[in-house]
CSV table of C-alpha atoms in Angstrom, one decimal:
chain,number,residue,atom,x,y,z
A,1,UNK,CA,43.4,107.5,24.3
A,2,UNK,CA,44.8,104.7,26.3
A,3,UNK,CA,48.3,103.1,25.6
A,4,UNK,CA,49.2,104.9,21.9
A,5,UNK,CA,50.9,101.2,21.1
A,6,UNK,CA,48.6,99.2,22.8
A,7,UNK,CA,46.9,97.0,20.2
A,8,UNK,CA,50.3,96.3,19.2
A,9,UNK,CA,51.6,95.3,22.5
A,10,UNK,CA,48.6,93.3,23.8
A,11,UNK,CA,47.4,91.7,21.2
A,12,UNK,CA,45.8,88.8,22.6
A,13,UNK,CA,42.4,89.3,24.2
A,14,UNK,CA,42.1,88.2,28.0
A,15,UNK,CA,37.9,87.8,28.9
A,16,UNK,CA,37.0,87.0,32.5
A,17,UNK,CA,37.3,83.9,34.1
A,18,UNK,CA,34.9,81.3,34.9
A,19,UNK,CA,34.8,79.1,37.7
A,20,UNK,CA,35.5,75.5,37.4
A,21,UNK,CA,32.6,74.1,35.7
A,22,UNK,CA,32.0,71.4,38.5
A,23,UNK,CA,32.3,73.7,41.0
A,24,UNK,CA,30.0,76.5,40.0
A,25,UNK,CA,26.7,74.1,39.5
A,26,UNK,CA,26.7,73.6,43.0
A,27,UNK,CA,25.6,77.0,43.9
A,28,UNK,CA,24.1,79.3,42.7
A,29,UNK,CA,27.3,82.2,42.8
A,30,UNK,CA,27.8,84.3,39.6
A,31,UNK,CA,29.9,82.6,37.0
A,32,UNK,CA,32.8,85.1,36.3
A,33,UNK,CA,35.7,86.1,38.9
A,34,UNK,CA,37.0,89.1,39.1
A,35,UNK,CA,40.0,89.8,36.5
A,36,UNK,CA,43.5,90.7,37.8
A,37,UNK,CA,44.0,94.4,37.7
A,38,UNK,CA,47.2,94.0,36.0
A,39,UNK,CA,45.6,92.1,33.1
A,40,UNK,CA,42.5,94.3,33.0
A,41,UNK,CA,44.7,97.4,32.7
A,42,UNK,CA,46.3,95.8,29.9
A,43,UNK,CA,43.3,94.9,28.2
A,44,UNK,CA,41.7,98.5,28.8
A,45,UNK,CA,44.8,99.8,27.1
A,46,UNK,CA,44.2,97.8,23.6
A,47,UNK,CA,41.6,100.5,22.7
A,48,UNK,CA,43.3,102.6,20.1
A,49,UNK,CA,43.5,106.0,18.6
A,50,UNK,CA,41.1,104.8,16.0
A,51,UNK,CA,39.6,108.5,15.1
A,52,UNK,CA,36.0,107.8,14.7
A,53,UNK,CA,35.0,104.9,17.8
A,54,UNK,CA,32.3,103.2,15.7
A,55,UNK,CA,31.5,101.7,19.2
A,56,UNK,CA,29.5,104.6,20.2
A,57,UNK,CA,27.3,103.5,17.3
A,58,UNK,CA,27.1,100.0,18.8
A,59,UNK,CA,26.4,100.9,21.9
A,60,UNK,CA,22.3,102.4,22.1
A,61,UNK,CA,23.3,104.3,25.2
A,62,UNK,CA,25.9,106.3,23.5
A,63,UNK,CA,28.8,105.2,26.0
A,64,UNK,CA,31.9,107.1,26.2
A,65,UNK,CA,33.7,104.0,26.0
A,66,UNK,CA,37.2,105.6,24.7
A,67,UNK,CA,37.2,107.6,27.8
A,68,UNK,CA,36.8,105.0,30.1
A,69,UNK,CA,39.1,102.4,28.9
A,70,UNK,CA,41.6,105.4,29.1
A,71,UNK,CA,40.8,106.0,32.7
A,72,UNK,CA,40.8,102.9,33.3
A,73,UNK,CA,44.3,102.1,31.9
A,74,UNK,CA,45.9,105.2,33.7
A,75,UNK,CA,44.3,103.4,37.0
A,76,UNK,CA,41.7,106.4,37.6
A,77,UNK,CA,39.1,104.5,38.8
A,78,UNK,CA,36.8,107.4,40.1
A,79,UNK,CA,37.0,108.9,37.0
A,80,UNK,CA,36.0,105.7,34.9
A,81,UNK,CA,32.6,105.4,37.0
A,82,UNK,CA,31.7,109.0,36.3
A,83,UNK,CA,32.0,108.8,32.5
A,84,UNK,CA,30.4,105.3,32.6
A,85,UNK,CA,27.8,107.0,34.9
A,86,UNK,CA,27.0,110.1,32.5
A,87,UNK,CA,25.4,107.7,29.8
A,88,UNK,CA,24.3,104.6,31.8
A,89,UNK,CA,22.5,104.7,35.1
A,90,UNK,CA,23.0,100.7,35.4
A,91,UNK,CA,26.6,99.6,34.1
A,92,UNK,CA,26.3,96.6,36.7
A,93,UNK,CA,23.7,94.9,34.6
A,94,UNK,CA,24.8,95.6,31.2
A,95,UNK,CA,28.4,94.4,32.0
A,96,UNK,CA,26.9,91.2,32.8
A,97,UNK,CA,24.5,90.8,30.7
A,98,UNK,CA,24.7,92.9,27.6
A,99,UNK,CA,25.2,91.2,24.4
A,100,UNK,CA,28.1,93.6,23.9
A,101,UNK,CA,26.8,95.3,20.2
A,102,UNK,CA,29.6,97.7,21.3
A,103,UNK,CA,32.4,94.3,20.5
A,104,UNK,CA,30.9,94.1,17.6
A,105,UNK,CA,31.4,97.4,16.5
A,106,UNK,CA,34.9,97.9,17.6
A,107,UNK,CA,37.3,99.0,15.1
A,108,UNK,CA,39.9,97.0,16.2
A,109,UNK,CA,38.0,94.0,15.4
A,110,UNK,CA,38.5,94.7,11.4
A,111,UNK,CA,41.2,92.5,11.8
A,112,UNK,CA,42.1,91.5,15.4
A,113,UNK,CA,39.8,90.3,18.7
A,114,UNK,CA,37.8,93.4,19.9
A,115,UNK,CA,38.6,95.4,22.9
A,116,UNK,CA,36.5,93.7,25.7
A,117,UNK,CA,34.6,96.4,26.6
A,118,UNK,CA,32.0,94.5,28.4
A,119,UNK,CA,34.5,93.6,31.0
A,120,UNK,CA,36.5,96.6,31.4
A,121,UNK,CA,32.7,98.2,31.9
A,122,UNK,CA,31.5,95.7,34.5
A,123,UNK,CA,35.0,96.1,36.4
A,124,UNK,CA,34.9,99.9,36.6
A,125,UNK,CA,31.2,99.0,38.4
A,126,UNK,CA,32.3,96.8,40.8
A,127,UNK,CA,35.3,99.0,42.2
A,128,UNK,CA,33.2,101.8,42.4
A,129,UNK,CA,30.6,100.0,44.6
A,130,UNK,CA,33.6,98.5,46.6
A,131,UNK,CA,35.3,101.9,47.0
A,132,UNK,CA,32.0,103.3,47.8
A,133,UNK,CA,32.0,105.6,45.3
A,134,UNK,CA,28.5,105.3,43.8
A,135,UNK,CA,26.2,107.6,46.3
A,136,UNK,CA,22.5,108.6,45.8
A,137,UNK,CA,22.1,111.9,43.8
A,138,UNK,CA,18.9,113.2,45.2
A,139,UNK,CA,17.4,116.4,43.2
A,140,UNK,CA,18.2,120.3,44.5
A,141,UNK,CA,14.7,121.1,44.7
A,142,UNK,CA,11.3,119.5,43.5
A,143,UNK,CA,9.2,120.4,40.8
A,144,UNK,CA,5.9,119.5,42.4
A,145,UNK,CA,4.9,117.2,39.4
A,146,UNK,CA,4.0,113.6,39.6
A,147,UNK,CA,4.8,110.3,38.0
A,148,UNK,CA,3.9,106.9,38.2
A,149,UNK,CA,6.1,104.1,36.3
A,150,UNK,CA,4.5,101.0,35.9
A,151,UNK,CA,6.9,97.9,35.8
A,152,UNK,CA,10.5,98.1,37.8
A,153,UNK,CA,12.6,96.2,34.8
A,154,UNK,CA,15.4,98.1,33.4
A,155,UNK,CA,13.7,100.6,31.6
A,156,UNK,CA,11.0,101.0,34.5
A,157,UNK,CA,14.4,101.6,36.7
A,158,UNK,CA,16.0,104.0,34.0
A,159,UNK,CA,13.1,106.3,33.7
A,160,UNK,CA,12.5,107.2,37.2
A,161,UNK,CA,15.7,107.2,38.5
A,162,UNK,CA,16.1,110.0,35.4
A,163,UNK,CA,13.1,112.1,36.4
A,164,UNK,CA,13.5,111.5,40.6
A,165,UNK,CA,17.3,113.3,40.0
A,166,UNK,CA,15.6,116.1,38.2
A,167,UNK,CA,13.1,117.3,40.7
A,168,UNK,CA,9.5,115.1,40.1
A,169,UNK,CA,8.1,112.7,42.8
A,170,UNK,CA,8.0,109.2,41.2
A,171,UNK,CA,6.7,106.0,42.3
A,172,UNK,CA,7.3,102.8,40.5
A,173,UNK,CA,4.0,100.1,40.9
A,174,UNK,CA,5.6,96.4,40.3
A,175,UNK,CA,2.5,93.7,40.5
A,176,UNK,CA,5.4,90.7,42.1
A,177,UNK,CA,6.6,91.0,45.3
A,178,UNK,CA,9.8,92.3,45.0
A,179,UNK,CA,11.3,95.4,42.4
A,180,UNK,CA,13.5,94.4,39.7
A,181,UNK,CA,11.1,92.7,37.2
A,182,UNK,CA,12.9,90.6,34.6
A,183,UNK,CA,16.6,91.8,36.2
A,184,UNK,CA,14.6,90.1,39.8
A,185,UNK,CA,12.4,87.3,38.3
A,186,UNK,CA,13.6,85.5,34.8
A,187,UNK,CA,17.8,86.1,35.0
A,188,UNK,CA,19.3,83.4,37.2
A,189,UNK,CA,21.3,84.3,40.3
A,190,UNK,CA,24.8,82.8,38.2
A,191,UNK,CA,24.3,85.4,35.5
A,192,UNK,CA,23.0,88.5,38.1
A,193,UNK,CA,23.0,88.2,41.8
A,194,UNK,CA,20.3,90.0,43.3
A,195,UNK,CA,22.6,92.1,45.8
A,196,UNK,CA,23.5,93.9,42.3
A,197,UNK,CA,19.8,94.9,42.0
A,198,UNK,CA,19.1,95.3,45.7
A,199,UNK,CA,21.9,98.0,46.3
A,200,UNK,CA,20.5,100.0,42.9
A,201,UNK,CA,17.4,99.7,44.6
A,202,UNK,CA,18.8,101.4,48.1
A,203,UNK,CA,20.3,104.2,46.6
A,204,UNK,CA,17.3,105.2,44.2
A,205,UNK,CA,15.0,105.3,47.8
A,206,UNK,CA,18.0,107.2,48.9
A,207,UNK,CA,17.0,109.5,46.2
A,208,UNK,CA,13.7,109.9,46.6
A,209,UNK,CA,12.0,107.4,44.1
A,210,UNK,CA,8.9,105.7,45.9
A,211,UNK,CA,8.4,101.9,45.4
A,212,UNK,CA,4.9,100.0,45.5
A,213,UNK,CA,5.3,96.4,45.3
A,214,UNK,CA,2.3,93.8,45.0
A,215,UNK,CA,0.0,96.2,43.2
A,216,UNK,CA,-0.7,94.9,39.4
A,217,UNK,CA,-2.4,97.9,37.6
A,218,UNK,CA,-5.3,97.1,35.7
A,219,UNK,CA,-6.3,94.8,38.2
A,220,UNK,CA,-5.9,96.4,41.9
A,221,UNK,CA,-5.7,99.6,40.3
A,222,UNK,CA,-7.4,100.7,36.9
A,223,UNK,CA,-5.0,102.1,34.2
A,224,UNK,CA,-7.7,105.1,34.2
A,225,UNK,CA,-7.1,105.8,38.0
A,226,UNK,CA,-3.7,105.8,37.9
A,227,UNK,CA,-3.9,108.1,35.1
A,228,UNK,CA,-5.8,110.2,36.7
A,229,UNK,CA,-3.6,110.3,39.7
A,230,UNK,CA,-0.2,111.5,38.3
A,231,UNK,CA,0.6,114.0,35.6
A,232,UNK,CA,2.4,111.6,34.0
A,233,UNK,CA,2.3,107.5,33.1
A,234,UNK,CA,5.4,105.9,32.1
A,235,UNK,CA,4.5,102.1,31.1
A,236,UNK,CA,7.5,99.9,31.3
A,237,UNK,CA,5.7,96.5,31.6
A,238,UNK,CA,8.0,94.7,29.1
A,239,UNK,CA,7.2,92.0,26.3
A,240,UNK,CA,6.3,89.1,28.5
A,241,UNK,CA,3.6,87.1,26.2
A,242,UNK,CA,5.7,83.7,25.5
A,243,UNK,CA,5.6,82.3,22.5
A,244,UNK,CA,3.2,79.4,22.5
A,245,UNK,CA,4.2,76.3,20.2
A,246,UNK,CA,-0.2,74.6,20.2
A,247,UNK,CA,0.7,71.2,18.9
A,248,UNK,CA,-0.7,67.3,20.0
A,249,UNK,CA,0.2,67.2,23.2
A,250,UNK,CA,0.7,70.8,24.5
A,251,UNK,CA,-1.3,70.0,27.7
A,252,UNK,CA,0.7,67.0,28.9
A,253,UNK,CA,1.8,67.5,32.7
A,254,UNK,CA,5.4,68.2,32.4
A,255,UNK,CA,5.6,70.8,29.5
A,256,UNK,CA,6.1,74.2,30.9
A,257,UNK,CA,6.7,77.9,29.8
A,258,UNK,CA,10.3,78.6,30.3
A,259,UNK,CA,9.8,81.8,32.5
A,260,UNK,CA,7.8,80.3,34.5
A,261,UNK,CA,10.3,77.4,35.4
A,262,UNK,CA,13.0,80.6,35.9
A,263,UNK,CA,10.9,82.8,37.9
A,264,UNK,CA,10.3,79.8,40.4
A,265,UNK,CA,14.1,79.2,40.5
A,266,UNK,CA,14.9,82.6,41.5
A,267,UNK,CA,12.3,82.8,44.4
A,268,UNK,CA,13.5,79.4,45.4
A,269,UNK,CA,17.3,80.9,45.3
A,270,UNK,CA,15.7,83.8,47.3
A,271,UNK,CA,14.6,81.2,50.1
A,272,UNK,CA,10.7,81.7,49.0
A,273,UNK,CA,8.9,78.3,49.6
A,274,UNK,CA,7.4,77.0,46.2
A,275,UNK,CA,4.3,74.8,46.2
A,276,UNK,CA,4.4,72.6,43.0
A,277,UNK,CA,8.0,73.9,41.9
A,278,UNK,CA,8.8,73.2,38.5
A,279,UNK,CA,11.8,70.8,39.1
A,280,UNK,CA,14.5,69.6,36.9
A,281,UNK,CA,16.2,67.3,39.3
A,282,UNK,CA,16.6,63.6,38.2
A,283,UNK,CA,14.5,64.6,34.9
A,284,UNK,CA,15.5,64.2,31.3
A,285,UNK,CA,15.1,68.0,30.2
A,286,UNK,CA,14.1,69.3,26.6
A,287,UNK,CA,14.9,72.8,26.0
A,288,UNK,CA,12.6,74.2,22.7
A,289,UNK,CA,15.2,77.0,21.9
A,290,UNK,CA,18.1,78.5,21.4
A,291,UNK,CA,18.4,81.7,22.6
A,292,UNK,CA,19.6,83.5,26.2
A,293,UNK,CA,16.4,82.4,27.7
A,294,UNK,CA,17.1,78.3,26.8
A,295,UNK,CA,20.9,78.9,27.7
A,296,UNK,CA,19.3,80.6,31.2
A,297,UNK,CA,17.2,77.4,31.5
A,298,UNK,CA,20.5,74.9,31.2
A,299,UNK,CA,22.3,76.2,33.5
A,300,UNK,CA,19.1,76.2,35.8
A,301,UNK,CA,18.5,72.6,35.0
A,302,UNK,CA,22.3,71.5,36.0
A,303,UNK,CA,22.2,73.3,39.3
A,304,UNK,CA,19.1,71.1,39.9
A,305,UNK,CA,21.0,68.0,38.7
A,306,UNK,CA,18.9,66.9,35.6
A,307,UNK,CA,19.6,63.5,34.1
A,308,UNK,CA,20.2,65.4,30.8
A,309,UNK,CA,19.5,68.3,28.9
A,310,UNK,CA,19.0,68.9,25.5
A,311,UNK,CA,18.3,71.9,23.1
A,312,UNK,CA,16.1,71.8,20.1
A,313,UNK,CA,16.6,74.6,17.6
A,314,UNK,CA,14.5,74.6,14.9
A,315,UNK,CA,16.6,77.0,12.8
A,316,UNK,CA,20.6,75.9,11.4
A,317,UNK,CA,23.3,76.4,13.4
A,318,UNK,CA,25.0,80.0,13.5
A,319,UNK,CA,28.3,80.3,11.4
A,320,UNK,CA,31.7,80.7,14.3
A,321,UNK,CA,32.4,83.9,11.9
A,322,UNK,CA,31.0,86.9,10.5
A,323,UNK,CA,29.3,86.0,6.9
A,324,UNK,CA,29.4,88.3,4.4
A,325,UNK,CA,26.0,89.5,4.9
A,326,UNK,CA,27.0,91.0,8.5
A,327,UNK,CA,30.1,93.3,7.6
A,328,UNK,CA,32.1,94.3,10.6
A,329,UNK,CA,30.6,97.1,12.1
A,330,UNK,CA,26.8,95.4,12.1
A,331,UNK,CA,26.1,92.9,14.6
A,332,UNK,CA,26.6,89.5,13.5
A,333,UNK,CA,24.2,86.0,14.3
A,334,UNK,CA,27.4,83.9,15.4
A,335,UNK,CA,27.6,80.4,17.5
A,336,UNK,CA,28.1,81.3,21.0
A,337,UNK,CA,28.8,79.2,23.9
A,338,UNK,CA,27.6,80.7,26.8
A,339,UNK,CA,28.5,79.9,30.2
A,340,UNK,CA,25.4,77.0,30.8
A,341,UNK,CA,26.4,75.5,27.2
A,342,UNK,CA,29.8,74.6,28.7
A,343,UNK,CA,28.5,73.2,32.1
A,344,UNK,CA,26.9,70.0,29.9
A,345,UNK,CA,23.8,69.3,27.6
A,346,UNK,CA,23.3,68.6,23.7
A,347,UNK,CA,22.6,71.3,21.0
A,348,UNK,CA,20.6,70.0,18.1
A,349,UNK,CA,19.5,72.3,15.3
A,350,UNK,CA,17.3,72.0,12.6
A,351,UNK,CA,15.0,70.0,14.8
A,352,UNK,CA,11.2,70.6,14.5
A,353,UNK,CA,8.6,69.5,17.8
A,354,UNK,CA,6.2,67.4,16.2
A,355,UNK,CA,4.4,66.4,19.2
A,356,UNK,CA,4.6,65.6,22.8
A,357,UNK,CA,4.0,62.3,23.9
A,358,UNK,CA,2.7,61.0,27.1
A,359,UNK,CA,0.9,58.5,29.3
A,360,UNK,CA,-2.0,59.2,31.8
A,361,UNK,CA,-1.4,62.6,30.9
A,362,UNK,CA,2.2,62.6,31.7
A,363,UNK,CA,5.2,63.9,29.6
A,364,UNK,CA,7.7,61.1,28.2
A,365,UNK,CA,9.0,62.3,25.2
A,366,UNK,CA,9.0,64.3,22.4
A,367,UNK,CA,8.5,63.4,18.4
A,368,UNK,CA,10.6,65.3,16.7
A,369,UNK,CA,11.9,65.5,13.1
A,370,UNK,CA,14.4,67.5,10.7
A,371,UNK,CA,13.5,70.8,9.9
A,372,UNK,CA,13.3,71.7,5.9
A,373,UNK,CA,12.6,75.0,4.2
A,374,UNK,CA,9.6,74.5,1.7
A,375,UNK,CA,8.2,77.9,0.6
A,376,UNK,CA,10.0,80.4,2.6
A,377,UNK,CA,8.2,78.2,5.6
A,378,UNK,CA,10.4,75.9,8.3
A,379,UNK,CA,8.6,72.8,8.6
A,380,UNK,CA,9.3,69.1,9.5
A,381,UNK,CA,10.7,67.0,6.7
A,382,UNK,CA,9.0,63.9,6.4
A,383,UNK,CA,10.5,60.6,6.9
A,384,UNK,CA,12.9,61.8,9.6
A,385,UNK,CA,10.6,61.5,12.7
A,386,UNK,CA,12.4,60.3,15.6
A,387,UNK,CA,11.2,60.1,19.8
A,388,UNK,CA,13.6,60.9,22.1
A,389,UNK,CA,12.8,61.0,25.8
A,390,UNK,CA,11.4,64.0,28.2
A,391,UNK,CA,10.4,64.2,31.5
A,392,UNK,CA,10.3,68.1,31.6
A,393,UNK,CA,10.0,70.2,28.6
A,394,UNK,CA,10.4,74.3,28.6
A,395,UNK,CA,9.4,76.2,26.0
A,396,UNK,CA,11.6,78.9,25.2
A,397,UNK,CA,11.1,80.6,21.5
A,398,UNK,CA,11.1,84.2,22.6
A,399,UNK,CA,8.1,86.7,23.6
A,400,UNK,CA,5.3,88.1,21.3
A,401,UNK,CA,4.4,91.3,23.2
A,402,UNK,CA,3.2,92.6,26.4
A,403,UNK,CA,0.2,91.6,28.4
A,404,UNK,CA,-1.7,95.1,26.9
A,405,UNK,CA,-5.7,93.5,27.6
A,406,UNK,CA,-6.3,95.7,30.4
A,407,UNK,CA,-4.5,98.6,29.6
A,408,UNK,CA,-6.3,99.0,25.8
A,409,UNK,CA,-9.3,98.2,27.4
A,410,UNK,CA,-8.8,100.8,30.3
A,411,UNK,CA,-6.9,103.9,29.5
A,412,UNK,CA,-7.7,103.1,25.6
A,413,UNK,CA,-4.2,103.1,23.7
A,414,UNK,CA,-3.6,101.1,20.9
A,415,UNK,CA,-1.3,98.6,19.3
A,416,UNK,CA,0.6,98.0,16.5
A,417,UNK,CA,1.1,95.4,13.9
A,418,UNK,CA,3.5,93.4,16.3
A,419,UNK,CA,1.3,94.0,19.3
A,420,UNK,CA,3.5,96.5,20.7
A,421,UNK,CA,2.0,99.4,22.1
A,422,UNK,CA,1.9,102.3,19.8
A,423,UNK,CA,3.7,105.2,21.0
A,424,UNK,CA,4.8,108.7,18.8
A,425,UNK,CA,8.2,110.0,18.3
A,426,UNK,CA,8.4,111.1,22.3
A,427,UNK,CA,7.1,108.0,23.5
A,428,UNK,CA,4.1,109.2,24.0
A,429,UNK,CA,1.1,107.1,23.3
A,430,UNK,CA,-2.2,107.7,22.0
A,431,UNK,CA,-3.2,108.7,25.9
A,432,UNK,CA,-2.0,112.3,26.6
A,433,UNK,CA,0.5,112.3,29.6
A,434,UNK,CA,0.7,108.4,28.7
A,435,UNK,CA,4.4,107.2,27.7
A,436,UNK,CA,5.8,103.6,27.0
A,437,UNK,CA,9.5,102.4,27.2
A,438,UNK,CA,11.5,99.4,26.8
A,439,UNK,CA,9.9,96.2,25.2
A,440,UNK,CA,6.7,97.1,25.8
A,441,UNK,CA,6.8,99.8,23.1
A,442,UNK,CA,9.8,98.2,21.2
A,443,UNK,CA,9.1,94.2,21.3
A,444,UNK,CA,12.0,92.3,22.8
A,445,UNK,CA,14.7,93.4,23.1
A,446,UNK,CA,18.6,94.0,24.9
A,447,UNK,CA,19.0,95.3,28.0
A,448,UNK,CA,20.7,97.8,26.9
A,449,UNK,CA,18.4,99.0,24.7
A,450,UNK,CA,15.5,99.2,27.7
A,451,UNK,CA,17.9,101.3,29.9
A,452,UNK,CA,18.4,103.7,26.9
A,453,UNK,CA,14.7,104.0,26.0
A,454,UNK,CA,14.3,104.2,29.6
A,455,UNK,CA,16.0,107.4,29.7
A,456,UNK,CA,15.3,108.7,26.3
A,457,UNK,CA,11.2,108.7,27.9
A,458,UNK,CA,12.2,110.2,31.0
A,459,UNK,CA,13.4,113.2,29.0
A,460,UNK,CA,10.5,113.1,26.8
A,461,UNK,CA,8.3,112.7,30.2
A,462,UNK,CA,10.3,115.7,31.9
A,463,UNK,CA,9.9,118.2,28.2
A,464,UNK,CA,6.4,117.4,28.3
A,465,UNK,CA,5.6,118.1,32.2
A,466,UNK,CA,8.2,121.2,32.2
A,467,UNK,CA,8.2,122.4,28.9
A,468,UNK,CA,12.0,121.9,28.2
A,469,UNK,CA,14.6,119.5,29.6
A,470,UNK,CA,18.1,119.2,30.3
A,471,UNK,CA,18.2,115.4,30.7
A,472,UNK,CA,19.7,113.2,27.6
A,473,UNK,CA,18.4,111.2,24.9
A,474,UNK,CA,20.4,108.7,24.1
A,475,UNK,CA,17.9,107.1,21.2
A,476,UNK,CA,14.4,107.9,19.8
A,477,UNK,CA,11.6,105.2,19.2
A,478,UNK,CA,12.1,105.2,15.5
A,479,UNK,CA,16.0,103.9,16.1
A,480,UNK,CA,15.8,100.0,14.7
A,481,UNK,CA,19.8,99.2,14.3
A,482,UNK,CA,20.6,96.0,16.3
A,483,UNK,CA,17.2,95.7,18.3
A,484,UNK,CA,17.3,92.3,18.5
């Protein structure tokens, strides 16, 4: 453990400093600043000798959190990154993007603010890259087996890296022009600068993983043909079908799916020329949906100098503290202020969108009403309608499943009741040798679950090909705790 009196001597929880709002909205650089070494060590030292570290239960990856907290407190950064990499291929991603269910499970959180686990994690990996402690780990020998991984998001990359390191020849297929999936196109640069993705891809290439961009499986290359070419196929295509809002005016110019907007933003920051880019400059922007995607739209709109930004959520505002129905160590639904919310805009709850209004086919406003619950359903309350101005509406209401039509037709495989790809307890679909991991099989979830499933699926694939495996399998498809 770290300092046995750490949580007694250091009661204050100190998180990373965010760059000043007027400065950070002028660029696309990451919001957070690095924490001073002494402060970081004292925060890591708050990790207590809790006997049963419930943070392990909160983390799908089973990260050895008390161990690398202790090593950080002792200023043994190289040993800390070895412990961290033992369970997590990409801590620079989880340390920036994960909502940290481990902190909700922290034993110290029973009566004090939890340890800043996520912050210690990202500090460990950032120091490791700065000190050149992160090296390629190519396999000692090749097995002669080939695996195709379809999709290069966190699940696909984790599966590919594990399988490459164990000796299989792995090719990752990505339909976009660059590797990274949602990490590349969807997560704004102010949350994750793409250099973090590039350096991992470079590491994986040096280890032997092969990347094939600009190839959409199912169209450019059939799923059945892919299966014939490889000894195993791992499907990691995510859950990218957006939840729609079929109300009057949906076809008006100015109403867009949030991911279309965010992807174009990523490409513009990367220097790509965008034709007819969805731009918030000078517009009254309304975002439907109060989750992470909505917050990403807020930050992007501010950097594009929107005239105003309003977020509408159909549900009630979450509580500031844990409710009795979500006791420790569960992952509670709490009101959060992300960095994007600090930058301005209004957040309105219990707001139901009734109609998109426009003139000559162009959006001019939205008719909304208060939300009421009738028969367990959320519906607009009659008599409370009002109109707000809007030049740009972004639908950020989540996702309903993977884009699976070609996959189902060509292999075939089946879907479950939630439109996710069916799989057994070892990540295999109905088709022998075809596996699925991440959101495509689980449904929309967290990045930490994607990496955990990618690692576990790799172990299942390795056992299928070789008869046994020594790869760790942190989770099974039946695990459901904190999946959303």
